[in-house]
mmCIF file of C-alpha atoms and ligand atoms in Angstrom:
data_model
loop_
_atom_site.group_PDB
_atom_site.id
_atom_site.type_symbol
_atom_site.label_atom_id
_atom_site.label_comp_id
_atom_site.label_asym_id
_atom_site.label_seq_id
_atom_site.Cartn_x
_atom_site.Cartn_y
_atom_site.Cartn_z
ATOM 1 C CA MET E 280 57.975 109.214 100.102
ATOM 2 C CA PRO E 281 59.559 111.912 98.004
ATOM 3 C CA LEU E 282 63.310 111.431 98.225
ATOM 4 C CA VAL E 283 65.715 114.270 97.486
ATOM 5 C CA CYS E 284 69.491 113.780 97.200
ATOM 6 C CA VAL E 285 71.653 116.816 97.947
ATOM 7 C CA CYS E 286 75.029 116.356 96.278
ATOM 8 C CA SER E 287 77.893 118.139 94.540
ATOM 9 C CA PRO E 288 81.209 117.425 92.848
ATOM 10 C CA LYS E 289 82.703 119.850 95.379
ATOM 11 C CA GLY E 290 83.073 119.924 99.135
ATOM 12 C CA GLY E 291 82.415 122.916 101.359
ATOM 13 C CA VAL E 292 79.740 124.329 99.044
ATOM 14 C CA GLY E 293 76.873 124.122 101.551
ATOM 15 C CA LYS E 294 75.287 120.706 100.939
ATOM 16 C CA THR E 295 74.846 119.905 104.614
ATOM 17 C CA THR E 296 73.714 123.424 105.485
ATOM 18 C CA LEU E 297 71.181 123.422 102.662
ATOM 19 C CA THR E 298 69.897 119.939 103.506
ATOM 20 C CA ALA E 299 69.304 120.962 107.126
ATOM 21 C CA ASN E 300 67.656 124.274 106.345
ATOM 22 C CA LEU E 301 65.457 122.816 103.606
ATOM 23 C CA ALA E 302 64.344 120.204 106.125
ATOM 24 C CA TYR E 303 63.481 122.936 108.621
ATOM 25 C CA ALA E 304 61.597 124.896 105.960
ATOM 26 C CA LEU E 305 59.572 121.885 104.797
ATOM 27 C CA ALA E 306 58.877 120.803 108.378
ATOM 28 C CA ARG E 307 57.589 124.270 109.272
ATOM 29 C CA SER E 308 55.039 123.993 106.508
ATOM 30 C CA GLY E 309 53.607 120.914 108.190
ATOM 31 C CA THR E 310 55.441 118.120 106.381
ATOM 32 C CA LYS E 311 57.220 115.334 108.251
ATOM 33 C CA VAL E 312 60.848 115.369 107.141
ATOM 34 C CA LEU E 313 63.622 112.834 107.641
ATOM 35 C CA VAL E 314 67.211 113.807 106.896
ATOM 36 C CA ILE E 315 69.744 111.043 106.259
ATOM 37 C CA ASP E 316 73.491 111.601 106.502
ATOM 38 C CA PHE E 317 75.674 109.611 104.097
ATOM 39 C CA ASP E 318 78.839 111.559 104.889
ATOM 40 C CA VAL E 319 81.385 110.056 107.277
ATOM 41 C CA GLN E 320 81.934 113.572 108.665
ATOM 42 C CA ASN E 321 78.630 112.966 110.479
ATOM 43 C CA ALA E 322 77.938 116.715 110.606
ATOM 44 C CA LEU E 323 74.279 116.846 109.576
ATOM 45 C CA ARG E 324 73.087 115.926 113.059
ATOM 46 C CA LEU E 325 74.793 119.014 114.483
ATOM 47 C CA HIS E 326 72.228 121.202 112.715
ATOM 48 C CA PHE E 327 69.437 119.558 114.693
ATOM 49 C CA GLY E 328 70.564 119.918 118.277
ATOM 50 C CA VAL E 329 72.193 116.495 118.527
ATOM 51 C CA PRO E 330 75.215 116.878 120.819
ATOM 52 C CA VAL E 331 78.642 116.494 119.248
ATOM 53 C CA THR E 332 79.344 113.730 121.785
ATOM 54 C CA ASP E 333 76.396 111.679 120.514
ATOM 55 C CA GLY E 334 77.933 109.186 118.075
ATOM 56 C CA ARG E 335 74.819 107.142 117.367
ATOM 57 C CA GLY E 336 74.038 106.373 113.752
ATOM 58 C CA PHE E 337 73.024 103.723 111.256
ATOM 59 C CA VAL E 338 76.279 102.886 109.464
ATOM 60 C CA ALA E 339 78.110 100.964 112.207
ATOM 61 C CA GLU E 340 75.317 98.384 112.443
ATOM 62 C CA SER E 341 73.973 98.648 108.917
ATOM 63 C CA ALA E 342 75.098 95.143 107.964
ATOM 64 C CA THR E 343 73.498 93.386 110.896
ATOM 65 C CA SER E 344 70.328 95.418 111.379
ATOM 66 C CA ALA E 345 67.487 94.800 108.978
ATOM 67 C CA ASP E 346 65.745 98.102 109.589
ATOM 68 C CA TRP E 347 67.767 101.305 109.934
ATOM 69 C CA SER E 348 64.761 103.319 111.125
ATOM 70 C CA GLN E 349 65.628 102.178 114.669
ATOM 71 C CA PHE E 350 68.555 104.625 114.562
ATOM 72 C CA ILE E 351 66.385 107.656 113.817
ATOM 73 C CA LEU E 352 66.522 110.524 116.309
ATOM 74 C CA LYS E 353 63.625 112.911 116.749
ATOM 75 C CA ALA E 354 64.805 116.486 116.366
ATOM 76 C CA GLY E 355 61.493 118.354 116.382
ATOM 77 C CA SER E 356 57.790 117.654 116.051
ATOM 78 C CA ASN E 357 58.167 117.206 112.286
ATOM 79 C CA THR E 358 61.908 116.627 111.956
ATOM 80 C CA PHE E 359 63.768 113.348 112.178
ATOM 81 C CA VAL E 360 67.485 112.676 111.757
ATOM 82 C CA LEU E 361 69.227 109.482 110.710
ATOM 83 C CA PRO E 362 72.880 110.230 111.498
ATOM 84 C CA TYR E 363 75.800 108.458 109.859
ATOM 85 C CA GLY E 364 77.280 107.944 113.321
ATOM 86 C CA GLU E 365 80.813 107.613 114.603
ATOM 87 C CA VAL E 366 82.431 104.624 112.899
ATOM 88 C CA GLU E 367 85.697 102.754 112.754
ATOM 89 C CA GLU E 368 87.490 102.915 109.401
ATOM 90 C CA ALA E 369 86.779 99.205 108.857
ATOM 91 C CA GLN E 370 83.040 99.835 109.379
ATOM 92 C CA ARG E 371 83.072 102.660 106.848
ATOM 93 C CA GLU E 372 84.840 100.447 104.314
ATOM 94 C CA ALA E 373 82.413 97.581 104.888
ATOM 95 C CA PHE E 374 79.446 99.946 104.422
ATOM 96 C CA GLU E 375 80.894 101.326 101.165
ATOM 97 C CA GLN E 376 81.568 97.827 99.914
ATOM 98 C CA ARG E 377 78.026 96.652 100.611
ATOM 99 C CA LEU E 378 76.595 99.727 98.928
ATOM 100 C CA ALA E 379 78.679 99.002 95.844
ATOM 101 C CA GLN E 380 78.150 95.254 95.700
ATOM 102 C CA ASP E 381 74.647 94.589 97.012
ATOM 103 C CA PRO E 382 72.052 96.401 94.872
ATOM 104 C CA GLY E 383 69.261 95.851 97.424
ATOM 105 C CA PHE E 384 71.234 96.859 100.525
ATOM 106 C CA LEU E 385 70.016 100.462 100.729
ATOM 107 C CA ALA E 386 66.411 99.717 99.822
ATOM 108 C CA ARG E 387 66.217 97.003 102.490
ATOM 109 C CA GLY E 388 67.760 99.087 105.259
ATOM 110 C CA LEU E 389 65.577 102.075 104.427
ATOM 111 C CA ASN E 390 62.480 100.057 103.565
ATOM 112 C CA THR E 391 60.424 101.295 106.523
ATOM 113 C CA VAL E 392 61.076 104.978 105.926
ATOM 114 C CA LEU E 393 60.774 104.671 102.156
ATOM 115 C CA ASN E 394 57.278 103.310 102.598
ATOM 116 C CA TYR E 395 55.882 105.991 104.869
ATOM 117 C CA PRO E 396 53.430 107.876 102.721
ATOM 118 C CA GLY E 397 54.019 111.601 102.894
ATOM 119 C CA LEU E 398 57.366 111.428 104.679
ATOM 120 C CA VAL E 399 59.804 113.646 102.807
ATOM 121 C CA ILE E 400 63.377 112.342 102.856
ATOM 122 C CA LEU E 401 66.390 114.575 102.276
ATOM 123 C CA ALA E 402 69.719 112.767 101.924
ATOM 124 C CA ASP E 403 73.066 114.530 102.344
ATOM 125 C CA PHE E 404 76.167 113.142 100.624
ATOM 126 C CA PRO E 405 79.930 113.508 100.748
ATOM 127 C CA PRO E 406 81.474 115.541 97.910
ATOM 128 C CA GLY E 407 81.998 113.927 94.539
ATOM 129 C CA PRO E 408 80.914 110.506 93.410
ATOM 130 C CA SER E 409 80.194 108.049 96.210
ATOM 131 C CA ALA E 410 78.885 104.526 96.569
ATOM 132 C CA ALA E 411 75.911 105.896 98.512
ATOM 133 C CA LEU E 412 74.976 108.406 95.813
ATOM 134 C CA LYS E 413 75.180 105.698 93.161
ATOM 135 C CA ALA E 414 73.126 103.276 95.235
ATOM 136 C CA MET E 415 70.526 105.963 95.950
ATOM 137 C CA LYS E 416 70.110 106.811 92.273
ATOM 138 C CA ALA E 417 67.380 104.274 91.692
ATOM 139 C CA LEU E 418 65.359 105.477 94.679
ATOM 140 C CA ALA E 419 65.704 109.250 94.263
ATOM 141 C CA ASP E 420 62.985 111.544 92.933
ATOM 142 C CA LEU E 421 65.205 114.590 92.661
ATOM 143 C CA HIS E 422 68.911 115.427 92.766
ATOM 144 C CA VAL E 423 69.847 118.878 94.005
ATOM 145 C CA VAL E 424 73.400 119.729 92.954
ATOM 146 C CA VAL E 425 74.937 122.531 95.016
ATOM 147 C CA MET E 426 77.459 124.874 93.405
ATOM 148 C CA LEU E 427 79.175 128.094 94.349
ATOM 149 C CA ALA E 428 79.158 131.230 92.215
ATOM 150 C CA ASP E 429 82.871 130.889 91.478
ATOM 151 C CA THR E 430 85.118 129.729 88.672
ATOM 152 C CA ALA E 431 85.975 126.423 90.347
ATOM 153 C CA SER E 432 82.293 125.447 90.347
ATOM 154 C CA LEU E 433 81.901 126.771 86.833
ATOM 155 C CA SER E 434 84.713 124.530 85.623
ATOM 156 C CA LEU E 435 82.752 121.560 86.969
ATOM 157 C CA LEU E 436 79.588 122.481 85.074
ATOM 158 C CA PRO E 437 80.369 120.189 82.102
ATOM 159 C CA GLN E 438 80.836 117.345 84.562
ATOM 160 C CA ILE E 439 77.463 118.091 86.135
ATOM 161 C CA GLU E 440 75.700 118.539 82.815
ATOM 162 C CA SER E 441 77.067 115.296 81.433
ATOM 163 C CA HIS E 442 75.950 113.478 84.583
ATOM 164 C CA ARG E 443 79.461 112.391 85.430
ATOM 165 C CA LEU E 444 78.887 113.136 89.080
ATOM 166 C CA ILE E 445 77.871 109.544 89.608
ATOM 167 C CA GLY E 446 79.110 108.067 86.346
ATOM 168 C CA ALA E 447 75.646 107.501 84.917
ATOM 169 C CA PRO E 448 72.631 109.636 84.040
ATOM 170 C CA LEU E 449 70.467 110.622 86.964
ATOM 171 C CA ASN E 450 67.317 109.149 85.531
ATOM 172 C CA ASN E 451 64.907 110.015 88.304
ATOM 173 C CA ARG E 452 61.528 111.590 87.627
ATOM 174 C CA HIS E 453 62.762 115.151 87.890
ATOM 175 C CA GLY E 454 66.441 114.885 86.972
ATOM 176 C CA GLN E 455 69.032 117.078 88.567
ATOM 177 C CA HIS E 456 68.486 120.665 89.589
ATOM 178 C CA VAL E 457 71.123 123.118 90.690
ATOM 179 C CA VAL E 458 71.300 125.485 93.660
ATOM 180 C CA VAL E 459 73.970 128.180 93.517
ATOM 181 C CA ASN E 460 75.008 128.961 97.069
ATOM 182 C CA GLN E 461 76.848 131.853 98.683
ATOM 183 C CA ILE E 462 76.179 134.364 95.931
ATOM 184 C CA ASP E 463 77.346 137.916 96.579
ATOM 185 C CA MET E 464 75.999 140.453 94.112
ATOM 186 C CA ARG E 465 78.500 143.101 95.298
ATOM 187 C CA ARG E 466 81.310 141.042 93.802
ATOM 188 C CA THR E 467 81.722 141.195 90.051
ATOM 189 C CA LEU E 468 82.813 137.592 89.646
ATOM 190 C CA SER E 469 79.999 136.208 91.802
ATOM 191 C CA ARG E 470 77.468 138.322 89.900
ATOM 192 C CA ASP E 471 78.814 137.268 86.492
ATOM 193 C CA VAL E 472 78.934 133.565 87.326
ATOM 194 C CA THR E 473 75.416 133.705 88.804
ATOM 195 C CA GLN E 474 74.047 135.431 85.714
ATOM 196 C CA PHE E 475 75.804 132.954 83.433
ATOM 197 C CA LEU E 476 74.364 130.013 85.372
ATOM 198 C CA GLU E 477 70.875 131.540 85.323
ATOM 199 C CA GLN E 478 70.991 131.737 81.536
ATOM 200 C CA ARG E 479 72.667 128.405 81.002
ATOM 201 C CA LEU E 480 70.544 126.343 83.382
ATOM 202 C CA GLY E 481 67.124 127.959 82.926
ATOM 203 C CA ASP E 482 64.491 125.858 84.716
ATOM 204 C CA ARG E 483 67.214 123.551 85.999
ATOM 205 C CA LEU E 484 68.328 126.297 88.358
ATOM 206 C CA LEU E 485 66.240 125.673 91.440
ATOM 207 C CA GLY E 486 67.450 128.834 93.104
ATOM 208 C CA THR E 487 70.285 130.893 94.489
ATOM 209 C CA VAL E 488 71.215 131.491 98.142
ATOM 210 C CA HIS E 489 72.962 134.672 99.243
ATOM 211 C CA ARG E 490 76.204 134.493 101.145
ATOM 212 C CA ASP E 491 75.198 135.547 104.609
ATOM 213 C CA GLU E 492 77.154 135.454 107.876
ATOM 214 C CA CYS E 493 74.006 134.503 109.745
ATOM 215 C CA VAL E 494 74.088 131.093 107.979
ATOM 216 C CA PRO E 495 77.211 129.813 109.812
ATOM 217 C CA GLU E 496 75.993 131.579 112.955
ATOM 218 C CA ALA E 497 72.676 129.717 112.754
ATOM 219 C CA ASN E 498 74.652 126.477 112.216
ATOM 220 C CA ALA E 499 76.790 127.224 115.262
ATOM 221 C CA SER E 500 73.722 127.632 117.432
ATOM 222 C CA GLN E 501 72.125 124.503 115.908
ATOM 223 C CA ARG E 502 69.126 126.445 114.689
ATOM 224 C CA ALA E 503 67.337 126.938 111.415
ATOM 225 C CA ILE E 504 68.297 130.050 109.499
ATOM 226 C CA MET E 505 64.606 131.050 109.354
ATOM 227 C CA ASP E 506 64.420 130.983 113.173
ATOM 228 C CA PHE E 507 67.826 132.511 113.808
ATOM 229 C CA SER E 508 67.528 135.312 111.282
ATOM 230 C CA PRO E 509 64.056 135.254 109.726
ATOM 231 C CA VAL E 510 64.485 138.450 107.725
ATOM 232 C CA SER E 511 67.856 137.501 106.215
ATOM 233 C CA ALA E 512 68.304 137.098 102.483
ATOM 234 C CA ALA E 513 69.489 133.512 102.953
ATOM 235 C CA ALA E 514 66.349 132.580 104.935
ATOM 236 C CA PHE E 515 64.185 134.026 102.174
ATOM 237 C CA ASP E 516 66.170 132.189 99.471
ATOM 238 C CA ILE E 517 65.997 128.823 101.214
ATOM 239 C CA GLU E 518 62.282 129.221 101.901
ATOM 240 C CA LEU E 519 61.732 129.857 98.198
ATOM 241 C CA ILE E 520 63.754 126.792 97.198
ATOM 242 C CA SER E 521 61.806 124.641 99.656
ATOM 243 C CA LYS E 522 58.550 125.828 98.069
ATOM 244 C CA LYS E 523 59.863 124.974 94.607
ATOM 245 C CA ILE E 524 60.858 121.495 95.763
ATOM 246 C CA ALA E 525 57.432 121.027 97.369
ATOM 247 C CA ALA E 526 55.763 122.043 94.102
ATOM 248 C CA LEU E 527 58.056 119.865 91.953
ATOM 249 C CA LEU E 528 57.495 116.801 94.076
ATOM 250 C CA ASP E 529 53.845 117.544 94.757
ATOM 251 C CA ILE E 530 54.457 117.533 98.489
ATOM 252 C CA LYS E 531 51.230 118.202 100.351
ATOM 253 C CA VAL E 532 52.003 120.808 102.966
ATOM 254 C CA GLY E 533 50.115 121.198 106.220
ATOM 255 C CA ASP E 534 48.953 117.600 106.440
ATOM 256 C CA GLY E 535 48.743 117.414 110.210
ATOM 257 C CA GLU E 536 47.025 114.029 110.064
ATOM 258 C CA PHE E 537 50.140 112.129 109.094
ATOM 259 C CA GLN E 538 51.907 110.441 111.984
ATOM 260 C CA PRO E 539 54.839 108.206 111.054
ATOM 261 C CA ALA E 540 54.983 105.141 113.238
ATOM 262 C CA ILE E 541 58.725 105.499 113.614
ATOM 263 C CA THR E 542 59.788 105.223 117.225
ATOM 264 C CA PRO E 543 62.534 107.793 117.464
ATOM 265 C CA THR E 544 65.280 107.318 119.970
ATOM 266 C CA PRO E 545 65.121 110.153 122.479
ATOM 267 C CA TYR E 546 68.275 111.964 123.350
HETATM 268 N N1 ADP R 119 74.765 130.846 102.167
HETATM 269 C C1 ADP R 119 75.819 130.800 102.971
HETATM 270 N N2 ADP R 119 76.400 131.923 103.460
HETATM 271 C C2 ADP R 119 77.485 131.883 104.259
HETATM 272 N N3 ADP R 119 78.084 130.751 104.646
HETATM 273 C C3 ADP R 119 77.563 129.578 104.203
HETATM 274 C C4 ADP R 119 76.414 129.541 103.360
HETATM 275 N N4 ADP R 119 76.140 128.236 103.092
HETATM 276 C C5 ADP R 119 77.066 127.498 103.747
HETATM 277 N N5 ADP R 119 77.914 128.300 104.411
HETATM 278 C C6 ADP R 119 79.075 127.874 105.224
HETATM 279 O O1 ADP R 119 79.966 127.164 104.377
HETATM 280 C C7 ADP R 119 80.620 126.132 105.106
HETATM 281 C C8 ADP R 119 80.469 124.808 104.395
HETATM 282 O O2 ADP R 119 79.105 124.404 104.449
HETATM 283 P P1 ADP R 119 78.689 122.873 104.496
HETATM 284 O O3 ADP R 119 77.205 122.846 104.521
HETATM 285 O O4 ADP R 119 79.412 122.157 105.587
HETATM 286 O O5 ADP R 119 79.242 122.392 103.075
HETATM 287 P P2 ADP R 119 79.336 120.907 102.468
HETATM 288 O O6 ADP R 119 78.323 120.056 103.166
HETATM 289 O O7 ADP R 119 79.059 121.079 101.008
HETATM 290 O O8 ADP R 119 80.743 120.443 102.722
HETATM 291 C C9 ADP R 119 80.016 126.132 106.509
HETATM 292 O O9 ADP R 119 80.846 126.848 107.360
HETATM 293 C C10 ADP R 119 78.689 126.886 106.308
HETATM 294 O O10 ADP R 119 78.273 127.555 107.482
HETATM 295 MG MG1 MG R 120 78.618 118.254 104.171
#
């Protein structure tokens, strides 16, 4: 169960978009992928055809249900979504509190999915440090930190490099890797920041994604960028990053034999 956390000190940088499109890319190569939304915005599901009116999710009943896999929705033959769900403020607070105070809470709730051999899990987080990101630290194989090619992201680089995103080193097998999103090589600043990050991060730079209008358009039509605009620069970039993640985590692609015994809720 390779588990990838997609996080960032900043909001609006493309975490949710990247999580969704990486899931699509990995699923297309034959891998079963589950995406989990840890952001109260509950937006990840919207990339997978789940209607905006569908408020189902795992957080509201996380305290009383022993196995959160019952809240998984099937989005495609290889794609599964575990939405955060629509919650009351008190439910959100209770969830955060349990995450912070009960070290086994996450591992118990996710036990079924964590133990499916070959199931790749991509988890999307709210910006900045969060109880969920901290709790997930022990379970994660890889942290993908999303940045923009701008000065605001650059100013946060020391914070990322000193692992202050979650207040402790990310001591997973592969550490943290960075994706620089929305690069635009026609703009001097974007080009300079991208080049600086390439030199500074070296192998830790997992890849860059071009700024491309077809990305929000693909989001709006709830489709993968590689389906919506297969020849776009962003589709190419995301495909490449998905291949790097597959190689890093030794994900076996094209294993059609694997059938997770999750019973997804139809919608
Ligand atoms: N490569 C890109 N090119 C153009 N727009 C992008 C790109 N990546 C993300 N976006 C847009 O940026 C906005 C924020 O993305 P989102 O994934 O919601 O960020 P986050 O999850 O970090 O808050 C969305 O409107 C999304 O469509
Ligand atoms: Mg988001």
